[in-house]
Tab-separated table of C-alpha atoms in Angstrom:
chain	number	residue	atom	x	y	z
A	142	GLU	CA	-2.715	14.586	-20.276
A	143	ILE	CA	0.115	14.145	-17.811
A	144	GLY	CA	0.823	11.039	-15.774
A	145	CYS	CA	0.194	7.337	-16.026
A	146	TRP	CA	-3.123	5.743	-16.818
A	147	PRO	CA	-4.126	2.115	-16.135
A	148	TRP	CA	-3.563	1.052	-19.753
A	149	ASP	CA	-0.045	2.493	-19.595
A	150	VAL	CA	1.025	0.349	-16.639
A	151	CYS	CA	-0.940	-2.931	-16.757
A	152	ALA	CA	1.758	-4.919	-18.580
A	153	GLY	CA	4.485	-3.576	-16.291
A	154	ILE	CA	2.470	-4.530	-13.217
A	155	VAL	CA	2.040	-8.091	-14.487
A	156	ILE	CA	5.752	-8.396	-15.321
A	157	ALA	CA	6.776	-7.060	-11.894
A	158	GLN	CA	4.395	-9.425	-10.096
A	159	GLU	CA	5.523	-12.445	-12.109
A	160	ALA	CA	9.131	-11.635	-11.157
A	161	GLY	CA	8.218	-11.548	-7.449
A	162	GLY	CA	7.867	-7.798	-7.225
A	163	LEU	CA	5.164	-6.015	-5.323
A	164	VAL	CA	3.111	-3.144	-6.731
A	165	THR	CA	1.062	-0.678	-4.727
A	166	GLY	CA	-0.128	2.872	-5.152
A	167	SER	CA	-0.271	6.152	-3.322
A	168	HIS	CA	0.383	6.461	0.389
A	169	GLU	CA	-3.368	6.444	0.977
A	170	ALA	CA	-3.816	3.275	-1.109
A	171	PHE	CA	-0.914	1.612	0.697
A	172	VAL	CA	-2.415	2.383	4.103
A	173	SER	CA	-5.855	1.129	3.063
A	174	THR	CA	-4.487	-2.220	1.810
A	175	ALA	CA	-1.606	-2.757	4.257
A	176	SER	CA	-3.553	-4.914	6.672
A	177	ASN	CA	-5.967	-7.013	4.629
A	178	SER	CA	-5.358	-7.081	0.872
A	179	PHE	CA	-1.708	-6.050	0.740
A	180	GLY	CA	-0.119	-7.049	-2.549
A	181	ASP	CA	-3.372	-7.039	-4.509
A	182	VAL	CA	-3.534	-4.380	-7.204
A	183	THR	CA	-6.990	-3.023	-6.499
A	184	GLU	CA	-9.017	-0.700	-8.691
A	185	GLU	CA	-8.022	2.128	-6.327
A	186	ILE	CA	-4.342	1.428	-6.997
A	187	LEU	CA	-4.735	0.880	-10.733
A	188	THR	CA	-6.719	4.072	-11.313
A	189	GLY	CA	-4.880	6.166	-8.701
A	190	ARG	CA	-2.106	7.166	-11.133
A	191	LYS	CA	0.586	6.753	-8.465
A	192	TYR	CA	2.588	3.549	-8.353
A	193	ILE	CA	5.465	2.138	-6.377
A	194	VAL	CA	7.146	-1.144	-7.288
A	195	VAL	CA	9.522	-3.060	-5.019
A	196	ARG	CA	11.496	-5.887	-6.559
A	197	ALA	CA	11.620	-9.324	-4.991
A	198	ILE	CA	13.834	-9.243	-1.893
A	199	SER	CA	14.671	-11.503	1.023
A	200	GLY	CA	13.459	-10.474	4.433
A	201	ASN	CA	15.627	-9.961	7.465
A	202	PRO	CA	15.774	-12.769	10.027
A	203	GLY	CA	12.266	-13.214	11.433
A	204	GLU	CA	10.703	-11.243	8.547
A	205	THR	CA	8.998	-12.711	5.477
A	206	ASP	CA	9.869	-11.467	2.015
A	207	ILE	CA	6.505	-9.683	1.707
A	208	GLU	CA	6.964	-8.078	5.131
A	209	ALA	CA	10.330	-6.755	3.926
A	210	GLN	CA	8.722	-5.281	0.813
A	211	LYS	CA	5.974	-3.733	2.936
A	212	ARG	CA	8.606	-2.290	5.314
A	213	MET	CA	10.475	-0.698	2.399
A	214	ILE	CA	7.280	0.931	1.119
A	215	ARG	CA	6.358	2.152	4.608
A	216	GLU	CA	9.866	3.652	5.044
A	217	PHE	CA	9.598	5.312	1.631
A	218	TYR	CA	6.284	6.954	2.490
A	219	GLU	CA	7.669	8.093	5.860
A	220	THR	CA	10.389	10.070	4.061
A	221	VAL	CA	8.544	11.694	1.151
A	222	GLU	CA	5.839	14.312	0.949
A	223	ASP	CA	2.620	13.037	-0.601
A	224	VAL	CA	1.283	15.324	-3.319
A	225	PRO	CA	-2.025	15.041	-5.176
A	226	ALA	CA	-2.047	13.442	-8.616
A	227	ASN	CA	-2.721	15.661	-11.627
């Protein structure tokens, strides 16, 4: 088996969240949670086997910290090619 499974990443997700980090999943999972449940690690994210973690950061003027994290993830997904998980 190749790739991450939920039991491989649960502790890391909790540690990242407790430190102010934000965890989301694939581009598709990010898009589906960006408007309503952004920041929640849903079952789709946990079992999707693709994860992106953004550490706690300060937003630009007029931007909340979470909006800055969301912007960074959006910019990341705009620059990479999305490939299916194994």
